[in-house]
Tab-separated table of N, CA and C in Angstrom:
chain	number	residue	atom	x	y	z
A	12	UNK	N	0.824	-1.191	0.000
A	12	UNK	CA	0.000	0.000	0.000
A	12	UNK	C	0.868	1.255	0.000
A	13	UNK	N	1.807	1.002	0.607
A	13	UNK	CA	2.899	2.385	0.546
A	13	UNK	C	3.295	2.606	-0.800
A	14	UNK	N	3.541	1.734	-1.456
A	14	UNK	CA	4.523	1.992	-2.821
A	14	UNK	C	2.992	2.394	-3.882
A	15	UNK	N	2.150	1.814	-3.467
A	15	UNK	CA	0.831	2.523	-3.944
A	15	UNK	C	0.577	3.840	-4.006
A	16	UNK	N	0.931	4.530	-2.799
A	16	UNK	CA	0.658	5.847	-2.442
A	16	UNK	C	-0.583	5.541	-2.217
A	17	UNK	N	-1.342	4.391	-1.686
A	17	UNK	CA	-2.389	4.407	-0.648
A	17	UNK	C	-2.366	4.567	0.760
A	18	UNK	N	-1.012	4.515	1.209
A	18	UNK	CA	-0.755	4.573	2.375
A	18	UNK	C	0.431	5.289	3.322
A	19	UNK	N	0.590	5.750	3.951
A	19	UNK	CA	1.771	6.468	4.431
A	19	UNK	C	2.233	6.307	5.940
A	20	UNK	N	3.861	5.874	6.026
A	20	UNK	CA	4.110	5.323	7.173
A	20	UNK	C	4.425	5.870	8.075
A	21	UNK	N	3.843	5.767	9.093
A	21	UNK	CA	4.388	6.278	10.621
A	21	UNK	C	6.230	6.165	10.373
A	22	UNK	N	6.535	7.173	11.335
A	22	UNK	CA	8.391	6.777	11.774
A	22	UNK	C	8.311	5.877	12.111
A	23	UNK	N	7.748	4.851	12.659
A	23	UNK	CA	7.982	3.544	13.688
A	23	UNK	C	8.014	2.965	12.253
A	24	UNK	N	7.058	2.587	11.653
A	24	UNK	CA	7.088	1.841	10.458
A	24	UNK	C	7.819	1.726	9.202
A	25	UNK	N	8.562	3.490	9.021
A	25	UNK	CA	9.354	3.583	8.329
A	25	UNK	C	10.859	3.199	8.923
A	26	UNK	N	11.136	3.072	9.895
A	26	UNK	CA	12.560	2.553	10.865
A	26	UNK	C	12.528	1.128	10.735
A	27	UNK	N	11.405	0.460	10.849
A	27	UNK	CA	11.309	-0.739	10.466
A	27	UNK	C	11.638	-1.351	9.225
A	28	UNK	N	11.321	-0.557	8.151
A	28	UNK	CA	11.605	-0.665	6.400
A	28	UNK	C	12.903	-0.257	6.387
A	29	UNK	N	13.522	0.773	6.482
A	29	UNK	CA	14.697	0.803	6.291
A	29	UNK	C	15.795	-0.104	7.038
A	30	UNK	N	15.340	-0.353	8.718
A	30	UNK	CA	16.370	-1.426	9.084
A	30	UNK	C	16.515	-2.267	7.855
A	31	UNK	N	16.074	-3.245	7.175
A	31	UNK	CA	16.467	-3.799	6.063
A	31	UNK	C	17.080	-3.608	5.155
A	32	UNK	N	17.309	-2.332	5.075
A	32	UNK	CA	18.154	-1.875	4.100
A	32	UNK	C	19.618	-2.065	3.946
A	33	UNK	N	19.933	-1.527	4.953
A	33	UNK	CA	20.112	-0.893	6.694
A	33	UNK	C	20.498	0.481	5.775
A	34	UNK	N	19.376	1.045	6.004
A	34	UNK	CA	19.499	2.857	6.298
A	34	UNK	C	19.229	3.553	7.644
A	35	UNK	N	19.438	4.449	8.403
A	35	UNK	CA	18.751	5.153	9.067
A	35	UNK	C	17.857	6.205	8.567
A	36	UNK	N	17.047	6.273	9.898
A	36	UNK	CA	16.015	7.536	9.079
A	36	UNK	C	16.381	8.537	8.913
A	37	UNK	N	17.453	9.079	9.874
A	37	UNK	CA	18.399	10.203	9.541
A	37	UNK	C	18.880	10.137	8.007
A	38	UNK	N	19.022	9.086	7.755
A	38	UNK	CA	19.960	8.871	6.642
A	38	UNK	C	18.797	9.143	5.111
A	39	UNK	N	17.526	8.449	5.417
A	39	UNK	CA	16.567	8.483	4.865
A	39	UNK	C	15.982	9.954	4.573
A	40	UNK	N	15.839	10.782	5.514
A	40	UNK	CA	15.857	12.258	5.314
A	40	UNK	C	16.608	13.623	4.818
A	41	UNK	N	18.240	13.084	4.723
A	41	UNK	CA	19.242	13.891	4.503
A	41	UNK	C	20.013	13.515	3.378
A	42	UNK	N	18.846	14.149	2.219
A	42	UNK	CA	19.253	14.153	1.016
A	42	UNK	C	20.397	15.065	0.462
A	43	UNK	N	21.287	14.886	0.950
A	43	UNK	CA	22.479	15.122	0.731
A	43	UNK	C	23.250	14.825	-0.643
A	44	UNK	N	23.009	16.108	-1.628
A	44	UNK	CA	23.778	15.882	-2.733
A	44	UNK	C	24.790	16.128	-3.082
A	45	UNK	N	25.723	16.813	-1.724
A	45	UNK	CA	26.741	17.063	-1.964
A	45	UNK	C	27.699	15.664	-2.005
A	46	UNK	N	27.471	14.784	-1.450
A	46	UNK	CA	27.801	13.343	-1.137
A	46	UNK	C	28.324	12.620	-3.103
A	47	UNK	N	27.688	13.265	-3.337
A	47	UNK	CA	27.313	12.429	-5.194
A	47	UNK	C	28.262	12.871	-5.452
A	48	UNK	N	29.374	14.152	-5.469
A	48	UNK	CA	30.935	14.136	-5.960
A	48	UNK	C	31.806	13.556	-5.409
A	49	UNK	N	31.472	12.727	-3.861
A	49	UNK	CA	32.491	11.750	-3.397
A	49	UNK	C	32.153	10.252	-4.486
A	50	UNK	N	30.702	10.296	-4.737
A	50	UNK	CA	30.277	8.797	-5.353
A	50	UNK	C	30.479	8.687	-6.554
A	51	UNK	N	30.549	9.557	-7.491
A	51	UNK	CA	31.081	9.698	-8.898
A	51	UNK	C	32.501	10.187	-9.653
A	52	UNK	N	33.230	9.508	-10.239
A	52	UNK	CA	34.382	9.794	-10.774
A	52	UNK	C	34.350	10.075	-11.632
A	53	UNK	N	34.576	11.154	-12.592
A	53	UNK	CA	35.259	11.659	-13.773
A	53	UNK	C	36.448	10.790	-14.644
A	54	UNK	N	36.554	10.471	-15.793
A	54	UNK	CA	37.345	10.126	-16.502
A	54	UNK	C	38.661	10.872	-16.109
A	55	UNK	N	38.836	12.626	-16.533
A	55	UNK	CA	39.790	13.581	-16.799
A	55	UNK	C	40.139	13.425	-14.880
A	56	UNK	N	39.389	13.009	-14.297
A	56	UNK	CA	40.241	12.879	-12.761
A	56	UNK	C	40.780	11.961	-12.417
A	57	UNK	N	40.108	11.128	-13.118
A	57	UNK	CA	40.852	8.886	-12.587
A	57	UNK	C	42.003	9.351	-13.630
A	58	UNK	N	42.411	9.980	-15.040
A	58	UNK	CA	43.485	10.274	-15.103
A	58	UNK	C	44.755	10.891	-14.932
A	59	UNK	N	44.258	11.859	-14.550
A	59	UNK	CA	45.388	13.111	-13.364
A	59	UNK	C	45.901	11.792	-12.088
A	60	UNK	N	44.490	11.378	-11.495
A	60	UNK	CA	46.136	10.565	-10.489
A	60	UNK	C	45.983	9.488	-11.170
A	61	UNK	N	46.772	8.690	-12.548
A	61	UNK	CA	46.615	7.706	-12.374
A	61	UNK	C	48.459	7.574	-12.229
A	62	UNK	N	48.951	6.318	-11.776
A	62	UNK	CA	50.517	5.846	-12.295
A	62	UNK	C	50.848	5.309	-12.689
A	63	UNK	N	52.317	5.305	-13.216
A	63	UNK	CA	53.141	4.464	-14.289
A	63	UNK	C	53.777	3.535	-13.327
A	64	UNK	N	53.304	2.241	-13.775
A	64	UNK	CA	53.697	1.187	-13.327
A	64	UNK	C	55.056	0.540	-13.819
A	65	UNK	N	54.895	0.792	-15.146
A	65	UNK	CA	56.520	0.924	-15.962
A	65	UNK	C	56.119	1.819	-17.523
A	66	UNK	N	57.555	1.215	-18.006
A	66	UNK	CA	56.764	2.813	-19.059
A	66	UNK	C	55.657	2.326	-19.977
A	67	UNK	N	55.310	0.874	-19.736
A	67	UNK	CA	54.067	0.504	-20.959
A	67	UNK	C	52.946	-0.249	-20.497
A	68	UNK	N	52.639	0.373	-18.414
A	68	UNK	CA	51.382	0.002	-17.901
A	68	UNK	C	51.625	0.663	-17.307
A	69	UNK	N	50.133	1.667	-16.940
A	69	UNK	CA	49.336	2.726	-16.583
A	69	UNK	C	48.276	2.298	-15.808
A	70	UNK	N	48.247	2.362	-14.234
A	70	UNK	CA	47.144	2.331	-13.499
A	70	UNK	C	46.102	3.145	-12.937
A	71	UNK	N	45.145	3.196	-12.456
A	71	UNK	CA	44.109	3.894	-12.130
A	71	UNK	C	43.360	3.145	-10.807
A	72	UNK	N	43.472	3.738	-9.679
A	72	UNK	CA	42.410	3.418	-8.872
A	72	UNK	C	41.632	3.961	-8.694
A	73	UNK	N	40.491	3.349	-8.695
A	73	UNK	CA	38.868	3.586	-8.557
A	73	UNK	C	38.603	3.818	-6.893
A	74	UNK	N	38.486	5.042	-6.673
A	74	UNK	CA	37.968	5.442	-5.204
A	74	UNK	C	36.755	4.395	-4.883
A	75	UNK	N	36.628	3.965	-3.483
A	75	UNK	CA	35.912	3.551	-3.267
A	75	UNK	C	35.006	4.110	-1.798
A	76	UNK	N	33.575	4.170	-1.825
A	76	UNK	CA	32.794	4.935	-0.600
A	76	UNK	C	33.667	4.600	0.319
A	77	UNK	N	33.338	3.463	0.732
A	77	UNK	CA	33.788	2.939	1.932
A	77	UNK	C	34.993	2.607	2.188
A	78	UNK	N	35.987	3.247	2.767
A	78	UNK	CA	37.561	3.260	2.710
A	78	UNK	C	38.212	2.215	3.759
A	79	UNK	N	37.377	2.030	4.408
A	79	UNK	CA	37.725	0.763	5.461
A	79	UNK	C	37.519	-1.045	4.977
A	80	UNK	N	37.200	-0.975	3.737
A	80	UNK	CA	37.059	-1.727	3.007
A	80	UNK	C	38.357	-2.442	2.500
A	81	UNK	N	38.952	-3.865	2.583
A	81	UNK	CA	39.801	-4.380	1.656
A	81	UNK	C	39.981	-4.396	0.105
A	82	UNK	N	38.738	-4.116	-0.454
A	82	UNK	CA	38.704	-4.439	-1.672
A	82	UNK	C	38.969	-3.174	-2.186
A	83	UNK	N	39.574	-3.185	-4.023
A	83	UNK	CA	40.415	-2.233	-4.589
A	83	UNK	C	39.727	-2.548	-5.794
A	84	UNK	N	39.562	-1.687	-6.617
A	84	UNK	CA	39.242	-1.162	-7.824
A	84	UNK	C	40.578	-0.502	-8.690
A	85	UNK	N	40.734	-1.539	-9.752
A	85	UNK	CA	42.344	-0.442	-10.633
A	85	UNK	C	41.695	-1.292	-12.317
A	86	UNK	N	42.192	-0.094	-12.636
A	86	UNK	CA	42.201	0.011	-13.956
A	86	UNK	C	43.544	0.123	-14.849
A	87	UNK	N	43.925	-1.498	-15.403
A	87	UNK	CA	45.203	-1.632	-15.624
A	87	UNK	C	44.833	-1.077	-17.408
A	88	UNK	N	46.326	-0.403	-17.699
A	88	UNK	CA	45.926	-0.365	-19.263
A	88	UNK	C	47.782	-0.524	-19.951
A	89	UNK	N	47.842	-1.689	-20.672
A	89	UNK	CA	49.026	-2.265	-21.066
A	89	UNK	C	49.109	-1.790	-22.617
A	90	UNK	N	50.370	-1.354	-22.977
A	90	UNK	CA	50.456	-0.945	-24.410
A	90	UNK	C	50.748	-2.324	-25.417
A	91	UNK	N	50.812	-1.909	-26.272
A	91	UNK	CA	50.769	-2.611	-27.269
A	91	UNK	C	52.342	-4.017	-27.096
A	92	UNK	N	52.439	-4.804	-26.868
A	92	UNK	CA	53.446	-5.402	-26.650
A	92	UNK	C	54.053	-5.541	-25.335
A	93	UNK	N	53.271	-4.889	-24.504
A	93	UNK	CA	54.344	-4.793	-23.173
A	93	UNK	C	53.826	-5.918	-22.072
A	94	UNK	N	54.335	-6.212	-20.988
A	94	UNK	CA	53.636	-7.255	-20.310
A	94	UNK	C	54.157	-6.995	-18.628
A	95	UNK	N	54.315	-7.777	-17.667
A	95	UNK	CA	54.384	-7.739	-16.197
A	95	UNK	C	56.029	-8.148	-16.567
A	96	UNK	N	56.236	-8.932	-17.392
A	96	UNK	CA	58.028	-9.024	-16.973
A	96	UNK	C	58.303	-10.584	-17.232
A	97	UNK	N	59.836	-11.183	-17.167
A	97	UNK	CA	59.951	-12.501	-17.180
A	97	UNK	C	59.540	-12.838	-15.360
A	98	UNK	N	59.773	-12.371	-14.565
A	98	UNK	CA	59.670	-12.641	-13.578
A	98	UNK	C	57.853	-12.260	-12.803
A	99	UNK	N	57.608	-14.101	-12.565
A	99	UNK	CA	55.927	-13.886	-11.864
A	99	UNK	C	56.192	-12.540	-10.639
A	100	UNK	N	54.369	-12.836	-11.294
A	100	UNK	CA	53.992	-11.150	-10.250
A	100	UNK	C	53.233	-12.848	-8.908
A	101	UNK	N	52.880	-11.540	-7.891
A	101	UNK	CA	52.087	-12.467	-6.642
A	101	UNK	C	51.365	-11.041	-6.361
A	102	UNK	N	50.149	-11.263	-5.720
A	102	UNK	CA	49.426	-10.564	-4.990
A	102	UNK	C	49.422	-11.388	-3.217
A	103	UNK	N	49.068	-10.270	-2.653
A	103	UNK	CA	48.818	-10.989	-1.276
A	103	UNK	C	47.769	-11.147	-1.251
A	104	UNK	N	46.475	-10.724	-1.731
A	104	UNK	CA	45.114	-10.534	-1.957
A	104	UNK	C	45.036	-11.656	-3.266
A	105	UNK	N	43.385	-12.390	-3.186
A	105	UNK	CA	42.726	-12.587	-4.435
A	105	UNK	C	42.421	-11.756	-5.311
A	106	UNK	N	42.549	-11.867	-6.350
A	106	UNK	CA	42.596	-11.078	-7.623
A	106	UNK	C	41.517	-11.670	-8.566
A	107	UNK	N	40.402	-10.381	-9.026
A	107	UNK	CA	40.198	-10.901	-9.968
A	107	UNK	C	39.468	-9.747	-11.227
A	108	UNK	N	39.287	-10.300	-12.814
A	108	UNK	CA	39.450	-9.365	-13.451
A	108	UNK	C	38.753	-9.374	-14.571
A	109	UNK	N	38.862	-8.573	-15.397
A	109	UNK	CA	37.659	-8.502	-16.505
A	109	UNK	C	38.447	-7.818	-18.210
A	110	UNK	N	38.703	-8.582	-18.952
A	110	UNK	CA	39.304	-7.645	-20.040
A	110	UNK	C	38.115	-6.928	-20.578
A	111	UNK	N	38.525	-5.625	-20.269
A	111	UNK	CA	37.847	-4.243	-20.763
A	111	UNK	C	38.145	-4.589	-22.587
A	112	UNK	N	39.340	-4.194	-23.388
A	112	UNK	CA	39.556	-4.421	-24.295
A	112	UNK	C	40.796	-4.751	-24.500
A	113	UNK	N	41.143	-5.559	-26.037
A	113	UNK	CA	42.450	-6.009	-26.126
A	113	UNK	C	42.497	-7.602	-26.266
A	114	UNK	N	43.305	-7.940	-26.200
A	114	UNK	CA	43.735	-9.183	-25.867
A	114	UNK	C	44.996	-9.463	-25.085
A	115	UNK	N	45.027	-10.678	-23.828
A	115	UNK	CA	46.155	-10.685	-23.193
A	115	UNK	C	46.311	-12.127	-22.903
A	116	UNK	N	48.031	-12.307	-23.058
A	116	UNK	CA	48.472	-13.578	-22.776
A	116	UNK	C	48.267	-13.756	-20.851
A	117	UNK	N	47.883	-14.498	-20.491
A	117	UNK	CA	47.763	-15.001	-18.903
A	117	UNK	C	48.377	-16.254	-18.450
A	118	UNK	N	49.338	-15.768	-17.998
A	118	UNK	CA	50.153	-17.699	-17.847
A	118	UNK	C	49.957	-17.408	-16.218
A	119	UNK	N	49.485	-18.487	-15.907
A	119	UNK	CA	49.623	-18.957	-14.505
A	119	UNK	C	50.407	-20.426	-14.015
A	120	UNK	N	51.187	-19.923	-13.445
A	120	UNK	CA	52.030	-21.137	-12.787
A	120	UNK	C	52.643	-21.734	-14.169
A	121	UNK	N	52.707	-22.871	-15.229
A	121	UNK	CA	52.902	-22.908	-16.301
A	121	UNK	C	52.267	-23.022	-17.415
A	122	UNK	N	50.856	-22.803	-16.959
A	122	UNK	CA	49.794	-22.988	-18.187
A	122	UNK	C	49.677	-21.170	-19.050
A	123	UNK	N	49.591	-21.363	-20.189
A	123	UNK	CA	49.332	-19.978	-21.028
A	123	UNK	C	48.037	-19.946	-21.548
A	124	UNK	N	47.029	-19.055	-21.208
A	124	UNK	CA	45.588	-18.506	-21.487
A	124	UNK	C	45.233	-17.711	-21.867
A	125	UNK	N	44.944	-17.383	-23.454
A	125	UNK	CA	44.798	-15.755	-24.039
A	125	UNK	C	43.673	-15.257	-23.320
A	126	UNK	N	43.403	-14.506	-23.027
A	126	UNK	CA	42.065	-13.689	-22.747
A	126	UNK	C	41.401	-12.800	-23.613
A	127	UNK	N	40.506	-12.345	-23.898
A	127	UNK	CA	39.959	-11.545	-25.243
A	127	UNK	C	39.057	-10.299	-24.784
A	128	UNK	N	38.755	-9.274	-25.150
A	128	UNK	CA	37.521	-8.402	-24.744
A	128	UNK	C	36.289	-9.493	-23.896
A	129	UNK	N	35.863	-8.874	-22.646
A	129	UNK	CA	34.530	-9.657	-22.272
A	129	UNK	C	34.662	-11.202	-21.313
A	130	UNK	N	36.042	-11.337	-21.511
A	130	UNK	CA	37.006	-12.549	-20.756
A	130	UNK	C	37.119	-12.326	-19.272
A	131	UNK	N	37.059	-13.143	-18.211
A	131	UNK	CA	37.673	-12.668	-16.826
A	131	UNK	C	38.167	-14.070	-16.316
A	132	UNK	N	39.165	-13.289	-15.030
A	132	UNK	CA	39.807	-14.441	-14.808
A	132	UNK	C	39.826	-13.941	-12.879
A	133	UNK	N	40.636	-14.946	-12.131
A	133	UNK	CA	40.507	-14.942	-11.193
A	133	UNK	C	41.326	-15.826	-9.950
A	134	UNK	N	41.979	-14.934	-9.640
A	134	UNK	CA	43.246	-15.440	-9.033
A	134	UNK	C	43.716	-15.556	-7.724
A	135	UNK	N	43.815	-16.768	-6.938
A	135	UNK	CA	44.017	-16.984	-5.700
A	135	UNK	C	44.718	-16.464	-4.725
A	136	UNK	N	45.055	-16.208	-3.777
A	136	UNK	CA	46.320	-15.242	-3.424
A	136	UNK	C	48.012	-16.020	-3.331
A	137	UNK	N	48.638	-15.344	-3.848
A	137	UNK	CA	50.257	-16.060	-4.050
A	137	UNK	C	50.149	-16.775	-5.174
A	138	UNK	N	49.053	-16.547	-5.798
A	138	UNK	CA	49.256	-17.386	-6.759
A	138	UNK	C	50.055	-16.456	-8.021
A	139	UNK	N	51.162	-17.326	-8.397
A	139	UNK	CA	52.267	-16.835	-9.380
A	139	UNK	C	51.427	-16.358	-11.211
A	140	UNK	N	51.442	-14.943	-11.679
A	140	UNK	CA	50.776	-14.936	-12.950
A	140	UNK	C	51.474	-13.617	-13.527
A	141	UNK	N	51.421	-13.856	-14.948
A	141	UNK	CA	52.280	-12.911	-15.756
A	141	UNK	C	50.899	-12.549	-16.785
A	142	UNK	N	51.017	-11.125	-16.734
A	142	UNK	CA	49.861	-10.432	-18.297
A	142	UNK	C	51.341	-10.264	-19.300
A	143	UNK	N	50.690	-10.617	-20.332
A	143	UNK	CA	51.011	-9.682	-21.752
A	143	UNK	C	50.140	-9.451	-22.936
A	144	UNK	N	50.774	-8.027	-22.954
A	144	UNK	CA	49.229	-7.816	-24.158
A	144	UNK	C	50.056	-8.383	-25.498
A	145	UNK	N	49.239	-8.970	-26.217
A	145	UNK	CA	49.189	-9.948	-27.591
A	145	UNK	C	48.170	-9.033	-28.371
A	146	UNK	N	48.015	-7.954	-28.211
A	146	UNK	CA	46.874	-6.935	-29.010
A	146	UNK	C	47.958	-6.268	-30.038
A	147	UNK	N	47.855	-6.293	-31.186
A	147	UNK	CA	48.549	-5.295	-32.103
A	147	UNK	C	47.781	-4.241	-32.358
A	148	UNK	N	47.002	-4.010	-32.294
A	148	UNK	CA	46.589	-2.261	-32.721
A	148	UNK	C	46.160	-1.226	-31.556
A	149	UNK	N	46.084	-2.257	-30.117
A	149	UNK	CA	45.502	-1.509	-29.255
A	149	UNK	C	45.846	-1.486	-28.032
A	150	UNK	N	45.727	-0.891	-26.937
A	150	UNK	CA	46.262	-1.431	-25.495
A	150	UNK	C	45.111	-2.110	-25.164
A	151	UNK	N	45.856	-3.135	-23.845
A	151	UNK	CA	44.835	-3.652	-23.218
A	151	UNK	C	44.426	-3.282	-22.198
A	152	UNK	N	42.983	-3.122	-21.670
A	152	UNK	CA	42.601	-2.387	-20.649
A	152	UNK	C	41.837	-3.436	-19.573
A	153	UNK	N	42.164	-4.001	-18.315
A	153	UNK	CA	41.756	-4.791	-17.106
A	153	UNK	C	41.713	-4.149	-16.284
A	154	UNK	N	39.979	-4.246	-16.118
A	154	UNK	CA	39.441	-3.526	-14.644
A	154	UNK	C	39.897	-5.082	-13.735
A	155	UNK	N	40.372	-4.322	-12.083
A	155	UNK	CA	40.818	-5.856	-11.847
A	155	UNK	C	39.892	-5.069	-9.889
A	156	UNK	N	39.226	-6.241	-9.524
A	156	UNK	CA	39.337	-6.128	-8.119
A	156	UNK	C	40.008	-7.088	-7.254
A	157	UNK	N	40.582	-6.770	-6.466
A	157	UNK	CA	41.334	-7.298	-5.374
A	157	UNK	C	40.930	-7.527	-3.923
A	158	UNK	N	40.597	-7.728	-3.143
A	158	UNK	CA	39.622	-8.533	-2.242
A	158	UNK	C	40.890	-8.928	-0.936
């Protein structure tokens, strides 16, 4: 009946609906739009800080609300030919990832796995893995979260 607009809820009833959410009613009332430039990122700003990882991968982290959070948002982008190195990478964290565009070689431990646009993969922690982009006309771009 509420979502009807036949009916309208007491505070008691609305504290009750939002516990589920979990909102508060404070929270429910304080439409706060100044909040929406912490929640939205700009392209021309995720590039001002992004860094050079070496000279032919370029990262980007994706701010996240909640900063007390483990998990990471980066936006890897590999040039045309370049890769992580002869020597495996390790994370201390699970890893896992999504080819944005491109194509990339993925060897884990000794197996080799191209990946393609629309591909994801997903990686245990310590577990030993090398990217290289195998794209000739384009870089490759992996949104990756880390956990």
């Amino acid at each position: 009946m509420i979502e009807q607009g036949v009916n309208s809820p007491s505070i008691n009833s609305l504290a009750k609906i939002l516990g589920g959410i979990p909102m508060s009613v404070a929270q429910f009332f304080s439409c706060d739009l100044s909040l929406l430039s912490q929640q939205i990122f700009r392209a021309e700003d995720l590039r001002a800080k992004q860094r050079t990882v070496s000279s032919s991968i370029n990262s980007q982290n994706i701010p996240l609300q909640n900063a007390s959070t483990q998990t990471r948002f980066e936006r890897l982008a590999y040039a045309v030919n370049s890769d992580t190195g002869e020597v495996p990478q390790y994370s201390a964290q699970a890893v896992s990832g999504y080819i944005l565009s491109g194509s990339i070689e993925l060897t884990l431990n000794t197996e080799v796995v191209i990946l393609a646009s629309g591909d994801a993969f997903s990686l245990g922690a310590m577990q030993p893995f090398r990217f290289r982009n195998i794209s000739t006309t384009e870089e490759c771009l992996i949104l990756t979260c880390t956990l």
